[in-house]
Structure formats: C-alpha cells, structure tokens
C-alpha cells in the first residue's frame, strides 16, 4: 500500500452539479481557497458543459483562473467533449477528465454519444493537448464510468470494459480512472476490476478511483482500492449532492471521513483535518437548503487522536 495518498476533492464539480441550488462564484472561490489552505492538493473545480445543461457550472472558466493562482494546487476539470477540452485548456486547467460510460446505453442517454464517438473525441483531445507547449499540457484522464454496473444495463461484460480501457490509452490518454457512478461497487469487485484493468493498461496508467457512497460501502471500497495499490481517491466535502435514488445517502464519499480514516491508519494526506472540518461552514452558509453528510464532523476526533502535522500547500510550494 502507498503511504502517501492524494485526496482529490470533487465537490465543486460532482457535488454542485447534482443539486438545484447554484453556489455563487465568490463562495465557490472561498471554498476552494479554504480547502487548499487546509492542505488539499487537487480539486476538480468544475466542468465545461453548456451552461444551458448545467447552469451550476457556468462560471467554470473564472473558477479555473482563480484556482490556478493558488500555489501548489492541481486544478482539475471534467469535459464531455473536444469543445469542453478547448475551453479547459484556454482557462489553464492542469488536469482534464473525459468520462466514458462503459455502458453504451448510459453513454447514449447521458452524453448522446456511442463508444466509437467518445473514443474519437478522446483522440482529438489528445491531439489538441499535444499541440500545446510542452510545459502547458494538461494531464489527460479517460474515466471509465459505470464500470461497476449501470442502472440501464446492469453489469457490463469485463472484456468490453478492458477493450475500452485499452482504446482510451491508444487514443492518447495519460491514464484511465475507475468511476462507480451508480454506487454498485463492493470491495471484492473493486479489487478484481483494478487487477483486470491494470492487466491491460499497466500499473502506472491506473492510479485513481471515484466512488459513491450510495449503499454505504464507500470507505470499504476505498480500503480495497488502496490495498490494491491505487493512491488517488476522489471525495466530496460534506458528501454534498446526495444520492437521488437513496435519500439519506451522501453522493460521493465524504472527504472529512476519508481523511479521518487515512490519518487514523497512519497514511499521509498532507491535510490538516481540524482545519478541513472548518471548511464545512462555507458550504453550510452558501447552500442553506442542502443537507451535509459525514460522521467525523458530528462525532469529532477521538480522544488522543493526533492529526497529521502538515504544511499548507502554499508553504510547500515556497
Ligand atoms: Zn460521481
């Protein structure tokens, strides 16, 4: 198991896009700045989708420009297509993720594109990235979504998943990621999927996982992924967004609980946990109607628990 784990905060993208309320730009900035100051090194700050479809993400360019001014922070975004990637590169994103739903029905329903079309899109994005000056090329990840099962098709045949992982790498992705979009994963499935996908793309081309806590298995799945050798885990502060199919369940796994688990296990995250817990106040104020999730924020830290001593991203960059 790796001893240093990268917690990649996705709340400003995955969390905010799932709720009706729109967080004002200034409050998004305050959230991102506060979380970076607590030591979070990577934040997915938004997605470049048409504002007509997702008005919550209309200010993504401005948010990326702002986030880039924070020293030591990797600014990640989601893009559905080449046009989104163009906007992401113009804004200066450090990392671009293109989702490819391994279920073709889900891909057609959500992105209105077949697998072949998404692979073509990823090839065009990789070509666009290659045209950029070498020191300005964003990292490019193809995310295999619904990889643990789809609400329309159920389980997706493994050979189909592996073929798509290979095709994303052939098209020019730097790596692939695993995404449990539907919250179907369990620890054994996580282990088997990591082994199988790494078997075709290699260890270096699969380092991260995106999990939802729909059925309460989020952290168990994280542990399985870490034991299998992954070192990057997506999560969202306060688990915001919730799960539309399962009232009471958070959407993404909760950053606060994830960081608590990692630090309790002696793993390094670079995150100041007491300071991270304070960041919730920003979301509470900005999204008064949204429930926040997480156990650690309510229970507090155990007696005798020594939070990791950390230097802020800013200090680390100096
Ligand atoms: Zn998600």
Short mmCIF file of C-alpha atoms and ligand atoms in Angstrom, two decimals:
data_model
loop_
_atom_site.label_atom_id
_atom_site.label_comp_id
_atom_site.label_asym_id
_atom_site.label_seq_id
_atom_site.Cartn_x
_atom_site.Cartn_y
_atom_site.Cartn_z
CA UNK A 1 0.00 0.00 0.00
CA UNK A 2 1.22 3.52 -0.73
CA UNK A 3 1.93 5.58 2.39
CA UNK A 4 1.02 8.89 0.77
CA UNK A 5 -2.49 9.23 -0.59
CA UNK A 6 -3.79 12.00 -2.83
CA UNK A 7 -7.28 13.08 -1.83
CA UNK A 8 -8.87 14.67 -4.89
CA UNK A 9 -11.78 16.91 -3.89
CA UNK A 10 -14.62 16.76 -6.43
CA UNK A 11 -17.37 18.57 -4.50
CA UNK A 12 -17.25 21.78 -6.54
CA UNK A 13 -17.95 19.65 -9.64
CA UNK A 14 -19.74 16.39 -8.79
CA UNK A 15 -21.44 17.76 -5.69
CA UNK A 16 -22.61 21.09 -7.06
CA UNK A 17 -23.78 19.72 -10.40
CA UNK A 18 -26.17 17.35 -8.61
CA UNK A 19 -28.11 19.97 -6.70
CA UNK A 20 -30.65 22.56 -7.75
CA UNK A 21 -29.25 25.48 -5.80
CA UNK A 22 -26.50 27.42 -7.60
CA UNK A 23 -23.49 28.33 -5.48
CA UNK A 24 -22.40 31.91 -6.17
CA UNK A 25 -18.97 32.25 -7.79
CA UNK A 26 -17.43 34.09 -4.83
CA UNK A 27 -18.47 31.32 -2.43
CA UNK A 28 -17.05 28.65 -4.73
CA UNK A 29 -13.77 30.54 -4.68
CA UNK A 30 -13.85 30.83 -0.89
CA UNK A 31 -14.49 27.07 -0.61
CA UNK A 32 -11.66 26.14 -2.97
CA UNK A 33 -9.22 28.53 -1.32
CA UNK A 34 -10.09 27.29 2.18
CA UNK A 35 -9.76 23.64 1.22
CA UNK A 36 -6.42 24.25 -0.48
CA UNK A 37 -5.28 26.13 2.63
CA UNK A 38 -6.22 23.05 4.67
CA UNK A 39 -3.76 21.10 2.52
CA UNK A 40 -5.92 19.56 -0.22
CA UNK A 41 -3.60 19.33 -3.25
CA UNK A 42 -6.05 18.54 -6.05
CA UNK A 43 -9.55 19.91 -6.61
CA UNK A 44 -11.90 19.23 -9.51
CA UNK A 45 -13.30 22.74 -9.66
CA UNK A 46 -15.98 22.40 -12.34
CA UNK A 47 -16.93 21.03 -15.72
CA UNK A 48 -17.00 22.60 -19.17
CA UNK A 49 -20.52 21.72 -20.22
CA UNK A 50 -23.01 24.04 -21.94
CA UNK A 51 -24.49 26.38 -19.27
CA UNK A 52 -27.92 25.57 -20.69
CA UNK A 53 -27.50 21.99 -19.46
CA UNK A 54 -25.77 22.74 -16.17
CA UNK A 55 -26.17 26.36 -15.05
CA UNK A 56 -24.33 25.42 -11.82
CA UNK A 57 -21.11 25.14 -13.88
CA UNK A 58 -21.48 28.31 -15.98
CA UNK A 59 -18.60 30.06 -14.16
CA UNK A 60 -16.06 27.24 -14.58
CA UNK A 61 -13.60 29.34 -16.65
CA UNK A 62 -13.48 32.00 -13.98
CA UNK A 63 -13.14 29.39 -11.24
CA UNK A 64 -10.24 27.71 -13.05
CA UNK A 65 -8.44 31.03 -13.49
CA UNK A 66 -8.89 31.75 -9.80
CA UNK A 67 -7.84 28.27 -8.65
CA UNK A 68 -4.67 28.49 -10.75
CA UNK A 69 -3.49 31.37 -8.56
CA UNK A 70 -3.35 29.06 -5.52
CA UNK A 71 0.23 27.78 -5.20
CA UNK A 72 0.67 24.02 -5.16
CA UNK A 73 -2.91 23.21 -6.20
CA UNK A 74 -3.65 20.90 -9.14
CA UNK A 75 -6.72 22.33 -10.87
CA UNK A 76 -8.81 19.56 -12.42
CA UNK A 77 -11.94 19.78 -14.59
CA UNK A 78 -14.36 17.44 -16.30
CA UNK A 79 -15.05 17.80 -20.01
CA UNK A 80 -17.68 15.96 -22.07
CA UNK A 81 -16.04 16.56 -25.46
CA UNK A 82 -13.39 18.36 -27.54
CA UNK A 83 -15.12 21.70 -27.22
CA UNK A 84 -15.03 21.41 -23.44
CA UNK A 85 -11.35 20.44 -23.60
CA UNK A 86 -10.61 23.54 -25.69
CA UNK A 87 -12.24 25.72 -23.05
CA UNK A 88 -10.38 23.86 -20.29
CA UNK A 89 -7.02 24.39 -21.98
CA UNK A 90 -7.78 28.06 -22.63
CA UNK A 91 -8.65 28.53 -18.97
CA UNK A 92 -5.45 26.74 -17.95
CA UNK A 93 -6.68 23.57 -16.24
CA UNK A 94 -3.87 21.25 -15.08
CA UNK A 95 -5.89 18.08 -15.44
CA UNK A 96 -8.72 17.14 -17.79
CA UNK A 97 -11.02 14.17 -17.28
CA UNK A 98 -13.23 12.83 -20.06
CA UNK A 99 -15.86 10.35 -18.87
CA UNK A 100 -16.58 7.31 -20.99
CA UNK A 101 -19.50 5.29 -19.74
CA UNK A 102 -18.66 1.62 -20.33
CA UNK A 103 -22.40 1.03 -20.71
CA UNK A 104 -23.28 2.20 -24.19
CA UNK A 105 -26.95 2.80 -23.25
CA UNK A 106 -25.81 5.06 -20.43
CA UNK A 107 -23.36 6.81 -22.74
CA UNK A 108 -26.12 7.49 -25.25
CA UNK A 109 -28.56 8.63 -22.57
CA UNK A 110 -26.09 10.93 -20.80
CA UNK A 111 -23.66 12.19 -23.42
CA UNK A 112 -25.67 11.28 -26.52
CA UNK A 113 -22.61 9.54 -27.92
CA UNK A 114 -21.63 6.00 -28.84
CA UNK A 115 -18.40 4.45 -27.60
CA UNK A 116 -16.78 4.99 -31.00
CA UNK A 117 -17.69 8.66 -30.88
CA UNK A 118 -16.22 9.14 -27.39
CA UNK A 119 -13.01 7.37 -28.42
CA UNK A 120 -12.79 9.72 -31.43
CA UNK A 121 -13.37 12.65 -29.09
CA UNK A 122 -10.56 11.46 -26.81
CA UNK A 123 -8.22 11.13 -29.78
CA UNK A 124 -9.00 14.71 -30.84
CA UNK A 125 -8.44 15.97 -27.28
CA UNK A 126 -5.09 14.16 -27.03
CA UNK A 127 -4.07 15.75 -30.36
CA UNK A 128 -5.08 19.20 -29.11
CA UNK A 129 -3.05 18.68 -25.93
CA UNK A 130 -0.02 17.59 -27.97
CA UNK A 131 -0.21 20.92 -29.86
CA UNK A 132 0.28 22.88 -26.62
CA UNK A 133 3.74 23.98 -25.45
CA UNK A 134 5.29 21.11 -23.51
CA UNK A 135 5.13 22.80 -20.11
CA UNK A 136 1.47 23.74 -20.55
CA UNK A 137 -0.01 20.37 -21.45
CA UNK A 138 -2.72 19.25 -19.05
CA UNK A 139 -2.75 15.70 -17.73
CA UNK A 140 -5.46 13.77 -19.58
CA UNK A 141 -7.52 11.05 -17.93
CA UNK A 142 -10.20 8.89 -19.51
CA UNK A 143 -12.61 7.91 -16.78
CA UNK A 144 -14.37 4.56 -17.14
CA UNK A 145 -17.74 5.40 -15.65
CA UNK A 146 -20.49 2.95 -14.64
CA UNK A 147 -17.58 0.49 -14.50
CA UNK A 148 -19.11 -1.45 -11.58
CA UNK A 149 -22.54 -1.61 -13.19
CA UNK A 150 -25.17 0.56 -14.82
CA UNK A 151 -28.77 1.37 -13.90
CA UNK A 152 -29.82 0.63 -17.50
CA UNK A 153 -27.70 -2.42 -18.38
CA UNK A 154 -26.65 -3.86 -15.03
CA UNK A 155 -23.22 -5.50 -15.04
CA UNK A 156 -21.11 -4.70 -18.10
CA UNK A 157 -19.07 -7.60 -19.56
CA UNK A 158 -15.44 -7.37 -18.43
CA UNK A 159 -13.95 -7.85 -21.94
CA UNK A 160 -15.92 -4.79 -23.09
CA UNK A 161 -14.54 -2.72 -20.19
CA UNK A 162 -10.96 -3.84 -20.81
CA UNK A 163 -11.23 -3.13 -24.53
CA UNK A 164 -12.47 0.41 -23.79
CA UNK A 165 -9.62 0.99 -21.31
CA UNK A 166 -7.14 -0.08 -24.00
CA UNK A 167 -8.79 2.09 -26.63
CA UNK A 168 -8.66 5.17 -24.36
CA UNK A 169 -4.93 4.64 -23.84
CA UNK A 170 -4.38 4.06 -27.58
CA UNK A 171 -6.27 7.29 -28.29
CA UNK A 172 -3.72 9.20 -26.19
CA UNK A 173 -4.98 9.38 -22.61
CA UNK A 174 -2.24 9.59 -19.97
CA UNK A 175 -4.23 7.30 -17.73
CA UNK A 176 -7.63 5.78 -17.09
CA UNK A 177 -9.67 6.05 -13.91
CA UNK A 178 -12.41 3.88 -12.43
CA UNK A 179 -15.73 5.50 -11.59
CA UNK A 180 -18.52 3.89 -9.60
CA UNK A 181 -21.14 6.28 -10.94
CA UNK A 182 -24.05 4.19 -9.66
CA UNK A 183 -22.71 3.11 -6.26
CA UNK A 184 -22.79 -0.58 -7.25
CA UNK A 185 -19.21 -1.40 -6.22
CA UNK A 186 -18.18 -3.68 -3.38
CA UNK A 187 -14.64 -4.30 -2.09
CA UNK A 188 -14.16 -7.56 -3.98
CA UNK A 189 -15.38 -6.04 -7.24
CA UNK A 190 -13.01 -3.10 -6.70
CA UNK A 191 -10.02 -5.43 -6.25
CA UNK A 192 -10.89 -7.53 -9.26
CA UNK A 193 -11.53 -4.52 -11.50
CA UNK A 194 -8.23 -2.87 -10.57
CA UNK A 195 -6.29 -6.07 -11.26
CA UNK A 196 -8.06 -6.64 -14.57
CA UNK A 197 -7.71 -3.07 -15.87
CA UNK A 198 -4.09 -2.79 -14.75
CA UNK A 199 -3.52 -6.06 -16.56
CA UNK A 200 -4.23 -4.34 -19.87
CA UNK A 201 -3.10 -0.71 -19.32
CA UNK A 202 -0.25 -1.27 -16.85
CA UNK A 203 0.13 -0.14 -13.23
CA UNK A 204 1.13 3.44 -13.97
CA UNK A 205 -1.95 4.06 -16.12
CA UNK A 206 -4.45 3.36 -13.34
CA UNK A 207 -3.86 5.21 -10.06
CA UNK A 208 -7.21 6.71 -9.09
CA UNK A 209 -10.79 5.79 -8.25
CA UNK A 210 -14.05 7.73 -7.98
CA UNK A 211 -16.52 6.17 -5.56
CA UNK A 212 -20.02 6.96 -4.43
CA UNK A 213 -21.45 6.02 -1.05
CA UNK A 214 -24.91 5.14 -2.33
CA UNK A 215 -25.11 1.87 -0.38
CA UNK A 216 -22.73 2.71 2.44
CA UNK A 217 -19.74 0.83 1.02
CA UNK A 218 -17.73 3.89 0.02
CA UNK A 219 -14.91 3.66 2.58
CA UNK A 220 -14.76 -0.14 2.43
CA UNK A 221 -14.24 0.25 -1.31
CA UNK A 222 -11.53 2.86 -0.73
CA UNK A 223 -9.63 0.46 1.52
CA UNK A 224 -9.82 -2.28 -1.11
CA UNK A 225 -8.52 0.14 -3.75
CA UNK A 226 -5.62 1.27 -1.54
CA UNK A 227 -4.68 -2.31 -0.71
CA UNK A 228 -4.66 -3.00 -4.43
CA UNK A 229 -2.12 -0.17 -4.85
CA UNK A 230 -4.10 2.87 -6.02
CA UNK A 231 -3.03 6.19 -4.46
CA UNK A 232 -5.65 8.73 -5.56
CA UNK A 233 -9.20 8.86 -4.21
CA UNK A 234 -11.99 11.27 -5.17
CA UNK A 235 -14.30 12.55 -2.47
CA UNK A 236 -16.52 15.49 -1.74
CA UNK A 237 -16.62 17.77 1.28
CA UNK A 238 -19.80 17.16 3.24
CA UNK A 239 -20.70 14.50 0.67
CA UNK A 240 -22.82 17.18 -0.96
CA UNK A 241 -25.11 16.35 -3.81
CA UNK A 242 -26.59 13.38 -2.02
CA UNK A 243 -27.95 10.48 -3.99
CA UNK A 244 -31.24 10.98 -5.83
CA UNK A 245 -32.08 7.22 -5.60
CA UNK A 246 -31.19 6.81 -1.95
CA UNK A 247 -32.40 9.56 0.36
CA UNK A 248 -30.08 9.84 3.37
CA UNK A 249 -27.02 8.63 1.47
CA UNK A 250 -24.26 11.03 0.54
CA UNK A 251 -23.29 11.32 -3.10
CA UNK A 252 -19.54 10.97 -3.28
CA UNK A 253 -17.71 9.60 -0.29
CA UNK A 254 -17.24 12.29 2.33
CA UNK A 255 -13.81 13.98 2.31
CA UNK A 256 -13.78 14.52 6.09
CA UNK A 257 -14.44 10.82 6.84
CA UNK A 258 -11.96 9.71 4.17
CA UNK A 259 -9.20 11.90 5.59
CA UNK A 260 -10.00 10.68 9.09
CA UNK A 261 -9.71 7.04 8.01
CA UNK A 262 -6.45 7.61 6.16
CA UNK A 263 -4.83 9.52 9.00
CA UNK A 264 -6.08 7.08 11.64
CA UNK A 265 -4.31 4.38 9.58
CA UNK A 266 -1.10 6.42 9.63
CA UNK A 267 -1.25 7.31 5.94
CA UNK A 268 -0.14 10.76 4.81
CA UNK A 269 -2.55 13.10 3.06
CA UNK A 270 -0.91 16.48 3.70
CA UNK A 271 -4.30 17.66 5.00
CA UNK A 272 -4.89 19.50 8.27
CA UNK A 273 -8.06 17.70 9.41
CA UNK A 274 -9.27 20.16 12.09
CA UNK A 275 -8.86 22.92 9.52
CA UNK A 276 -10.67 20.88 6.87
CA UNK A 277 -13.63 20.43 9.22
CA UNK A 278 -13.90 24.22 9.45
CA UNK A 279 -14.37 24.49 5.67
CA UNK A 280 -17.85 22.95 6.00
CA UNK A 281 -19.08 26.27 7.39
CA UNK A 282 -18.57 27.88 3.99
CA UNK A 283 -20.83 25.30 2.34
CA UNK A 284 -23.38 25.47 5.15
CA UNK A 285 -23.68 29.21 4.65
CA UNK A 286 -23.73 29.13 0.86
CA UNK A 287 -26.14 26.21 0.48
CA UNK A 288 -28.52 26.59 3.38
CA UNK A 289 -31.06 24.11 1.92
CA UNK A 290 -28.55 21.32 1.25
CA UNK A 291 -28.01 18.55 3.77
CA UNK A 292 -24.36 17.85 4.57
CA UNK A 293 -23.14 14.33 5.30
CA UNK A 294 -20.27 12.76 7.21
CA UNK A 295 -19.78 11.15 10.60
CA UNK A 296 -16.46 12.65 11.70
CA UNK A 297 -17.75 16.24 11.63
CA UNK A 298 -20.59 15.32 14.02
CA UNK A 299 -18.67 12.93 16.28
CA UNK A 300 -15.44 14.94 16.43
CA UNK A 301 -11.96 13.44 16.63
CA UNK A 302 -11.29 10.62 19.10
CA UNK A 303 -9.54 11.38 22.37
CA UNK A 304 -5.81 11.01 21.84
CA UNK A 305 -6.08 11.15 18.06
CA UNK A 306 -3.16 13.13 16.74
CA UNK A 307 -4.00 14.75 13.43
CA UNK A 308 -1.23 14.70 10.83
CA UNK A 309 1.03 17.72 11.15
CA UNK A 310 1.10 19.36 7.77
CA UNK A 311 2.48 22.30 5.92
CA UNK A 312 -0.01 24.16 3.78
CA UNK A 313 0.19 23.80 0.01
CA UNK A 314 1.40 27.40 -0.05
CA UNK A 315 4.27 26.72 2.35
CA UNK A 316 5.14 23.52 0.50
CA UNK A 317 5.39 25.45 -2.76
CA UNK A 318 7.69 28.08 -1.29
ZN1 LIG B 1 -19.51 10.93 -9.31
#
